[in-house]
Structure formats: C-alpha cells, structure tokens
C-alpha cells in the first residue's frame, strides 16, 4: 500500500511540488489553446513488452528461449503472437483515440484491429529481412563467431530488428506506436533509425553507437554503416524555405553495396552511387557517382618544431 503523502516526512515538499506542477500544467495548457486534452496515449512500457513477444515469435529458440521441440514450436509462436497482437491492438487503439480528437471524420471502430491484421501479414517478410541482415553482419565482421551471436548480442542487429517491426507499423499508419518502438531501440543501442526510413535487405551496422538515419532516407541492399554515421536533413524545417523536396525527400539515398565508415556525415537528398565507399569523418552535401571512393586528406605527421608548437598551444589550455 502506498503511504499517504500526509504521513510522509516530506509532506510540505510534496504539497509545494503538487501546487507548482499544477501551475506548470496550467501554463502548458494555456499555451496549447484549442488543443484537446490527452486522455489515452501509447505506452512505451507496453510496447516494449509487445516487441519482446514479437521477437520470441520471430525467433523462438534464440530470442524466445523455447526448447520444447519442433512439434510444439508452432504453439509457442502462436501464444506469443496472441499476446503481441493484443498489446499492439490496445496501443494502436490509444493512438487512434489521440488522433481522433484532431479529425473531423470518425475512424472505423475496428481500425486498430485492421492495422494489426495487416501487420501480421508482414511478419514472414520481417523474418526474412532480419535473417539477411544477420547473415550480412556475419560476412562483414571477422570478429563474429556465429549468426546466433549476432542476433542475440549485436546492437546493430537489435536496432534493425526493431526497425523492421517499426517500419511496417509506420507504413500502416500507426506512426506514434512506430516511433516509440524505434526509440526503444535507440535507448538500448544509441542507434537512432526513424521508422519511416526505407532499408533494403542485408543491412549491417557495425558497432553502431551514434548512428542516425533520418525519416526519408532510402538505403539499398548490402549496405554497411559504421558508428557515428549520420544520414541527416540539410536544415531543420522552419529554418529554411521548405518545398515538397525539402519536406518529403530530406535525407540521403544510399544505393546497393555502399559502405560508410565511422563519423561520416551525409546531409540532404543526395545520392551515394552503387558500390561507393565513404571514408571516416567525411562531410558530404553532394551526389557521389557509382563506384566512388571519397576520403578526407590523410593525416600529417609533424616535424619536431611543429610538434613542439602544438604541444605549447595545448599547454596554454591546460591540456
């Protein structure tokens, strides 16, 4: 049982915080004049549970812990799908309730169920895409000992698994649910993939921390990214004139067989041609023809006097 705030040694602080929070909420609502009150909204905790059930259904033994033999495997999968679909339907319903207050036309009563049914039909393709991603990681990473190790422990594999799920939900109109799913992966891996991004099979993110892939990015087959790669927009909306291209095609296109090394930043609707290699820390704002290799100028080894000068400058700043 929760203790009464009146019996807490912090009762005065609780009363003050309650009053201040009430004022903060009132100020927010005043600034959002005409906006409806939020009564139902998708829950990250519930969606995290739904994704765990989906992962168990997609990979019963490796991610679901199933060990009951092939004869019982389908029953195990069915059980997890039942739980996943129930939770997804509930949270998509919460999202639709949120959007309904912004719409002049009512949603169909069974729209959340219809989205879940359509999503269910995408699961075989999701499984095939993840299998191809894991196989690409095994080929691309000499440190990997097995595809199972990659699926279970690699942050890039987790991020792309969540993205494959989120992308289908996004395409079906559950955009907030999809965004929450993608942010669950971001919180666990530091890899930020917008659910709207289109990503082909055999996609491998090596190491992965700090990777950002924007909403309108298009990535072909057999593409590899390393840590701290950004596929971003040229400028935030609202800070520059925004026509259809800037709004709906803001992020790069990476054609098949492209490799982008650590720290590269590619901004705007530029195309990196098939088979190109983009070196580390490169800054790109223009198209790159197929088969290109784009690198920074090589590092320079300083002579003794140059090294002494740099050392003295660093010492001035306490480095």
Short mmCIF file of C-alpha atoms in Angstrom, two decimals:
data_model
loop_
_atom_site.label_atom_id
_atom_site.label_comp_id
_atom_site.label_asym_id
_atom_site.label_seq_id
_atom_site.Cartn_x
_atom_site.Cartn_y
_atom_site.Cartn_z
CA UNK A 1 0.00 0.00 0.00
CA UNK A 2 1.28 3.46 -0.88
CA UNK A 3 1.84 5.68 2.15
CA UNK A 4 -0.33 8.73 2.47
CA UNK A 5 1.54 11.90 1.49
CA UNK A 6 0.25 13.45 4.72
CA UNK A 7 2.28 10.90 6.74
CA UNK A 8 5.48 11.47 4.76
CA UNK A 9 8.35 13.39 6.34
CA UNK A 10 8.34 15.34 3.05
CA UNK A 11 4.67 16.34 3.26
CA UNK A 12 5.44 20.05 2.97
CA UNK A 13 7.69 19.44 -0.05
CA UNK A 14 5.03 17.21 -1.66
CA UNK A 15 2.37 19.88 -1.19
CA UNK A 16 4.65 22.53 -2.69
CA UNK A 17 5.58 20.32 -5.67
CA UNK A 18 1.92 19.42 -6.31
CA UNK A 19 0.97 23.08 -6.38
CA UNK A 20 3.91 24.03 -8.62
CA UNK A 21 3.24 21.15 -11.03
CA UNK A 22 -0.42 22.16 -11.22
CA UNK A 23 0.69 25.64 -12.23
CA UNK A 24 3.12 24.22 -14.83
CA UNK A 25 0.38 22.06 -16.35
CA UNK A 26 -1.99 25.01 -16.46
CA UNK A 27 0.64 27.18 -18.18
CA UNK A 28 1.26 24.45 -20.78
CA UNK A 29 -2.47 24.08 -21.48
CA UNK A 30 -2.85 27.83 -21.84
CA UNK A 31 -0.08 27.85 -24.46
CA UNK A 32 -1.82 25.00 -26.32
CA UNK A 33 -5.13 26.82 -26.75
CA UNK A 34 -7.55 24.79 -28.83
CA UNK A 35 -5.59 21.57 -28.41
CA UNK A 36 -7.52 18.64 -26.98
CA UNK A 37 -6.71 17.09 -23.62
CA UNK A 38 -4.75 13.84 -23.83
CA UNK A 39 -6.63 11.01 -22.12
CA UNK A 40 -5.15 7.99 -23.94
CA UNK A 41 -1.69 7.64 -25.41
CA UNK A 42 0.51 4.67 -26.41
CA UNK A 43 2.65 3.32 -23.59
CA UNK A 44 6.39 2.67 -24.16
CA UNK A 45 6.37 0.02 -21.43
CA UNK A 46 3.51 -1.90 -23.03
CA UNK A 47 5.04 -1.61 -26.50
CA UNK A 48 8.36 -2.89 -25.17
CA UNK A 49 6.51 -5.98 -23.95
CA UNK A 50 4.78 -6.34 -27.34
CA UNK A 51 8.12 -6.24 -29.17
CA UNK A 52 9.55 -8.88 -26.85
CA UNK A 53 6.61 -11.15 -27.69
CA UNK A 54 7.10 -10.46 -31.41
CA UNK A 55 10.81 -11.21 -31.12
CA UNK A 56 10.05 -14.52 -29.39
CA UNK A 57 7.60 -15.42 -32.15
CA UNK A 58 10.05 -14.48 -34.89
CA UNK A 59 12.96 -16.36 -33.29
CA UNK A 60 11.51 -18.87 -30.81
CA UNK A 61 14.72 -20.54 -29.63
CA UNK A 62 17.26 -17.72 -29.83
CA UNK A 63 15.15 -14.79 -28.58
CA UNK A 64 12.18 -16.59 -27.02
CA UNK A 65 14.06 -19.23 -25.04
CA UNK A 66 11.92 -22.05 -26.48
CA UNK A 67 13.30 -25.56 -26.06
CA UNK A 68 10.23 -27.75 -26.37
CA UNK A 69 10.96 -29.42 -29.70
CA UNK A 70 9.70 -28.81 -33.22
CA UNK A 71 6.31 -30.41 -32.57
CA UNK A 72 5.43 -27.71 -30.03
CA UNK A 73 7.15 -24.78 -31.69
CA UNK A 74 4.09 -23.51 -33.58
CA UNK A 75 2.05 -23.47 -30.37
CA UNK A 76 4.78 -21.43 -28.69
CA UNK A 77 4.80 -18.96 -31.59
CA UNK A 78 1.01 -18.72 -31.57
CA UNK A 79 0.98 -17.92 -27.87
CA UNK A 80 3.47 -15.08 -28.23
CA UNK A 81 1.72 -13.70 -31.30
CA UNK A 82 -1.57 -13.68 -29.42
CA UNK A 83 -0.01 -11.62 -26.64
CA UNK A 84 1.80 -9.31 -29.07
CA UNK A 85 -1.30 -8.65 -31.20
CA UNK A 86 -3.44 -7.98 -28.13
CA UNK A 87 -0.97 -5.40 -26.83
CA UNK A 88 -0.43 -3.83 -30.24
CA UNK A 89 -4.17 -3.54 -30.82
CA UNK A 90 -4.57 -1.85 -27.45
CA UNK A 91 -1.77 0.67 -28.04
CA UNK A 92 -2.76 1.39 -31.65
CA UNK A 93 -6.28 1.99 -30.33
CA UNK A 94 -4.81 4.50 -27.88
CA UNK A 95 -3.04 6.26 -30.73
CA UNK A 96 -6.17 6.39 -32.84
CA UNK A 97 -8.10 7.85 -29.90
CA UNK A 98 -5.44 10.55 -29.69
CA UNK A 99 -5.68 11.36 -33.40
CA UNK A 100 -9.48 11.12 -33.44
CA UNK A 101 -9.67 14.36 -31.49
CA UNK A 102 -7.78 16.05 -34.34
CA UNK A 103 -10.02 14.61 -37.09
CA UNK A 104 -13.39 15.73 -38.41
CA UNK A 105 -14.25 12.19 -39.55
CA UNK A 106 -14.57 9.22 -37.20
CA UNK A 107 -12.22 6.27 -37.54
CA UNK A 108 -13.75 2.88 -38.19
CA UNK A 109 -14.43 1.04 -34.91
CA UNK A 110 -12.24 -1.86 -36.00
CA UNK A 111 -9.40 0.21 -37.47
CA UNK A 112 -6.87 -0.79 -34.80
CA UNK A 113 -7.69 -4.46 -35.38
CA UNK A 114 -7.38 -3.97 -39.14
CA UNK A 115 -3.89 -2.48 -38.70
CA UNK A 116 -2.86 -5.44 -36.55
CA UNK A 117 -4.18 -7.91 -39.14
CA UNK A 118 -2.27 -6.18 -41.93
CA UNK A 119 0.84 -6.05 -39.77
CA UNK A 120 0.55 -9.79 -39.08
CA UNK A 121 0.80 -10.45 -42.81
CA UNK A 122 4.21 -8.72 -42.92
CA UNK A 123 5.87 -10.98 -40.33
CA UNK A 124 7.31 -13.52 -42.82
CA UNK A 125 8.97 -10.68 -44.74
CA UNK A 126 10.25 -9.16 -41.49
CA UNK A 127 11.77 -12.52 -40.53
CA UNK A 128 13.40 -12.94 -43.97
CA UNK A 129 14.82 -9.41 -43.87
CA UNK A 130 16.31 -9.90 -40.39
CA UNK A 131 17.84 -13.23 -41.46
CA UNK A 132 19.52 -11.46 -44.38
CA UNK A 133 20.73 -8.67 -42.08
CA UNK A 134 22.27 -11.15 -39.64
CA UNK A 135 23.94 -13.07 -42.45
CA UNK A 136 25.40 -9.82 -43.82
CA UNK A 137 26.78 -9.00 -40.38
CA UNK A 138 28.41 -12.43 -40.16
CA UNK A 139 30.06 -11.95 -43.55
CA UNK A 140 31.13 -8.40 -42.74
CA UNK A 141 32.51 -8.85 -39.23
CA UNK A 142 35.52 -11.15 -38.78
CA UNK A 143 35.03 -10.95 -35.01
CA UNK A 144 31.65 -12.70 -35.23
CA UNK A 145 31.70 -16.37 -34.29
CA UNK A 146 28.17 -17.25 -35.36
CA UNK A 147 24.96 -15.75 -36.72
CA UNK A 148 23.33 -16.62 -33.40
CA UNK A 149 25.82 -14.46 -31.51
CA UNK A 150 24.97 -11.56 -33.83
CA UNK A 151 21.20 -11.90 -33.47
CA UNK A 152 21.31 -12.17 -29.69
CA UNK A 153 24.05 -9.69 -28.76
CA UNK A 154 24.92 -7.20 -31.51
CA UNK A 155 23.42 -3.72 -31.01
CA UNK A 156 23.12 -3.25 -34.77
CA UNK A 157 21.09 -6.44 -35.05
CA UNK A 158 18.74 -5.31 -32.28
CA UNK A 159 18.32 -1.86 -33.84
CA UNK A 160 17.48 -3.22 -37.29
CA UNK A 161 15.11 -5.84 -35.82
CA UNK A 162 13.16 -3.10 -34.06
CA UNK A 163 13.28 -1.00 -37.22
CA UNK A 164 11.86 -3.79 -39.39
CA UNK A 165 8.90 -4.01 -37.00
CA UNK A 166 8.51 -0.24 -36.59
CA UNK A 167 8.71 0.43 -40.32
CA UNK A 168 5.73 -1.81 -41.10
CA UNK A 169 3.65 -0.20 -38.33
CA UNK A 170 4.62 3.25 -39.61
CA UNK A 171 3.58 2.32 -43.15
CA UNK A 172 0.19 1.16 -41.84
CA UNK A 173 -0.50 4.49 -40.13
CA UNK A 174 0.45 3.75 -36.51
CA UNK A 175 3.12 6.45 -36.61
CA UNK A 176 3.38 7.18 -32.89
CA UNK A 177 3.45 3.50 -31.96
CA UNK A 178 6.16 3.00 -34.59
CA UNK A 179 8.20 5.94 -33.32
CA UNK A 180 8.05 4.63 -29.76
CA UNK A 181 9.29 1.22 -30.93
CA UNK A 182 12.21 2.86 -32.74
CA UNK A 183 13.08 4.93 -29.67
CA UNK A 184 13.09 1.79 -27.51
CA UNK A 185 15.91 0.53 -29.72
CA UNK A 186 17.65 3.91 -29.59
CA UNK A 187 17.59 3.85 -25.80
CA UNK A 188 19.19 0.40 -25.73
CA UNK A 189 21.76 0.81 -28.51
CA UNK A 190 22.39 4.50 -29.23
CA UNK A 191 21.28 3.84 -32.82
CA UNK A 192 18.56 6.22 -33.99
CA UNK A 193 16.62 4.99 -37.04
CA UNK A 194 13.41 6.78 -37.92
CA UNK A 195 10.68 4.20 -38.67
CA UNK A 196 9.91 5.91 -41.97
CA UNK A 197 13.36 5.12 -43.40
CA UNK A 198 13.35 2.52 -46.19
CA UNK A 199 16.14 -0.04 -45.75
CA UNK A 200 16.90 -2.94 -48.08
CA UNK A 201 17.95 -6.47 -47.12
CA UNK A 202 21.42 -7.43 -45.88
CA UNK A 203 21.91 -4.22 -43.89
CA UNK A 204 24.74 -4.20 -41.35
CA UNK A 205 25.54 -1.55 -38.74
CA UNK A 206 28.96 -2.34 -37.27
CA UNK A 207 29.45 -1.19 -33.66
CA UNK A 208 26.66 1.32 -34.23
CA UNK A 209 26.72 3.82 -31.37
CA UNK A 210 25.72 7.25 -32.59
CA UNK A 211 24.30 6.20 -35.96
CA UNK A 212 21.42 8.44 -37.10
CA UNK A 213 19.19 7.58 -40.08
CA UNK A 214 16.55 10.18 -40.93
CA UNK A 215 12.91 9.70 -41.85
CA UNK A 216 13.13 9.90 -45.65
CA UNK A 217 16.41 8.02 -46.06
CA UNK A 218 16.45 5.26 -48.66
CA UNK A 219 19.07 2.54 -48.24
CA UNK A 220 19.62 -0.20 -50.81
CA UNK A 221 20.75 -3.80 -50.38
CA UNK A 222 24.01 -4.91 -48.83
CA UNK A 223 24.86 -1.56 -47.27
CA UNK A 224 27.20 -1.28 -44.29
CA UNK A 225 27.45 1.63 -41.84
CA UNK A 226 29.89 2.12 -39.01
CA UNK A 227 29.49 4.04 -35.75
CA UNK A 228 28.59 7.74 -35.67
CA UNK A 229 27.39 7.87 -39.26
CA UNK A 230 24.66 10.47 -39.87
CA UNK A 231 22.20 10.34 -42.74
CA UNK A 232 20.54 13.66 -41.99
CA UNK A 233 18.49 16.53 -43.38
CA UNK A 234 20.20 19.65 -44.68
CA UNK A 235 18.39 22.05 -42.35
CA UNK A 236 15.56 21.73 -39.83
CA UNK A 237 12.10 22.50 -41.14
CA UNK A 238 11.07 26.02 -40.24
CA UNK A 239 14.60 27.43 -40.57
CA UNK A 240 14.65 27.44 -44.38
CA UNK A 241 12.11 27.56 -47.22
CA UNK A 242 10.54 24.11 -47.41
CA UNK A 243 9.08 22.91 -50.68
CA UNK A 244 7.95 19.34 -51.32
CA UNK A 245 11.51 18.09 -51.85
CA UNK A 246 12.75 19.52 -48.57
CA UNK A 247 9.75 18.22 -46.66
CA UNK A 248 9.29 14.78 -48.16
CA UNK A 249 12.76 13.97 -49.50
CA UNK A 250 15.10 15.48 -46.94
CA UNK A 251 17.56 12.64 -46.39
CA UNK A 252 20.15 10.74 -48.43
CA UNK A 253 19.79 7.79 -50.79
CA UNK A 254 22.42 5.06 -50.45
CA UNK A 255 22.34 2.68 -53.39
CA UNK A 256 23.28 -1.02 -53.17
CA UNK A 257 26.69 -2.15 -51.87
CA UNK A 258 27.66 1.17 -50.27
CA UNK A 259 30.00 1.30 -47.25
CA UNK A 260 30.11 4.36 -44.99
CA UNK A 261 32.88 4.47 -42.40
CA UNK A 262 32.83 5.90 -38.89
CA UNK A 263 31.92 9.53 -38.32
CA UNK A 264 30.80 10.34 -41.85
CA UNK A 265 28.01 12.91 -42.20
CA UNK A 266 25.82 12.87 -45.32
CA UNK A 267 23.18 15.59 -45.45
CA UNK A 268 20.23 16.33 -47.71
CA UNK A 269 18.69 14.48 -50.66
CA UNK A 270 21.99 13.37 -52.14
CA UNK A 271 22.60 10.01 -53.77
CA UNK A 272 25.60 7.83 -52.97
CA UNK A 273 26.04 5.70 -56.06
CA UNK A 274 26.17 1.92 -56.05
CA UNK A 275 29.35 0.33 -54.78
CA UNK A 276 30.80 3.55 -53.36
CA UNK A 277 32.93 3.78 -50.23
CA UNK A 278 32.70 6.86 -48.00
CA UNK A 279 35.65 7.26 -45.66
CA UNK A 280 35.62 8.19 -41.99
CA UNK A 281 34.73 11.74 -40.90
CA UNK A 282 33.80 12.80 -44.43
CA UNK A 283 31.23 15.64 -44.75
CA UNK A 284 29.07 15.25 -47.87
CA UNK A 285 26.44 17.56 -49.34
CA UNK A 286 26.59 16.43 -52.99
CA UNK A 287 25.87 13.34 -55.06
CA UNK A 288 28.59 10.72 -55.44
CA UNK A 289 28.83 8.68 -58.66
CA UNK A 290 28.70 4.89 -58.56
CA UNK A 291 31.94 3.17 -57.64
CA UNK A 292 33.47 6.24 -55.96
CA UNK A 293 35.87 6.29 -53.04
CA UNK A 294 35.58 9.51 -51.03
CA UNK A 295 38.07 10.19 -48.23
CA UNK A 296 39.46 13.03 -46.15
CA UNK A 297 43.03 14.20 -46.81
CA UNK A 298 45.47 11.97 -44.98
CA UNK A 299 46.74 12.91 -41.53
CA UNK A 300 50.04 14.82 -41.46
CA UNK A 301 52.99 13.79 -39.30
CA UNK A 302 54.52 16.92 -37.78
CA UNK A 303 58.24 17.52 -37.63
CA UNK A 304 59.83 18.27 -34.25
CA UNK A 305 59.25 22.02 -34.41
CA UNK A 306 55.63 21.57 -35.45
CA UNK A 307 55.05 19.07 -32.66
CA UNK A 308 56.60 21.45 -30.12
CA UNK A 309 54.33 24.26 -31.32
CA UNK A 310 51.20 22.13 -30.97
CA UNK A 311 52.36 20.95 -27.53
CA UNK A 312 52.84 24.52 -26.39
CA UNK A 313 49.40 25.54 -27.63
CA UNK A 314 47.79 22.61 -25.81
CA UNK A 315 49.68 23.51 -22.63
CA UNK A 316 48.24 27.02 -22.78
CA UNK A 317 44.78 25.47 -22.37
CA UNK A 318 45.82 23.03 -19.67
CA UNK A 319 45.58 20.03 -21.99
#
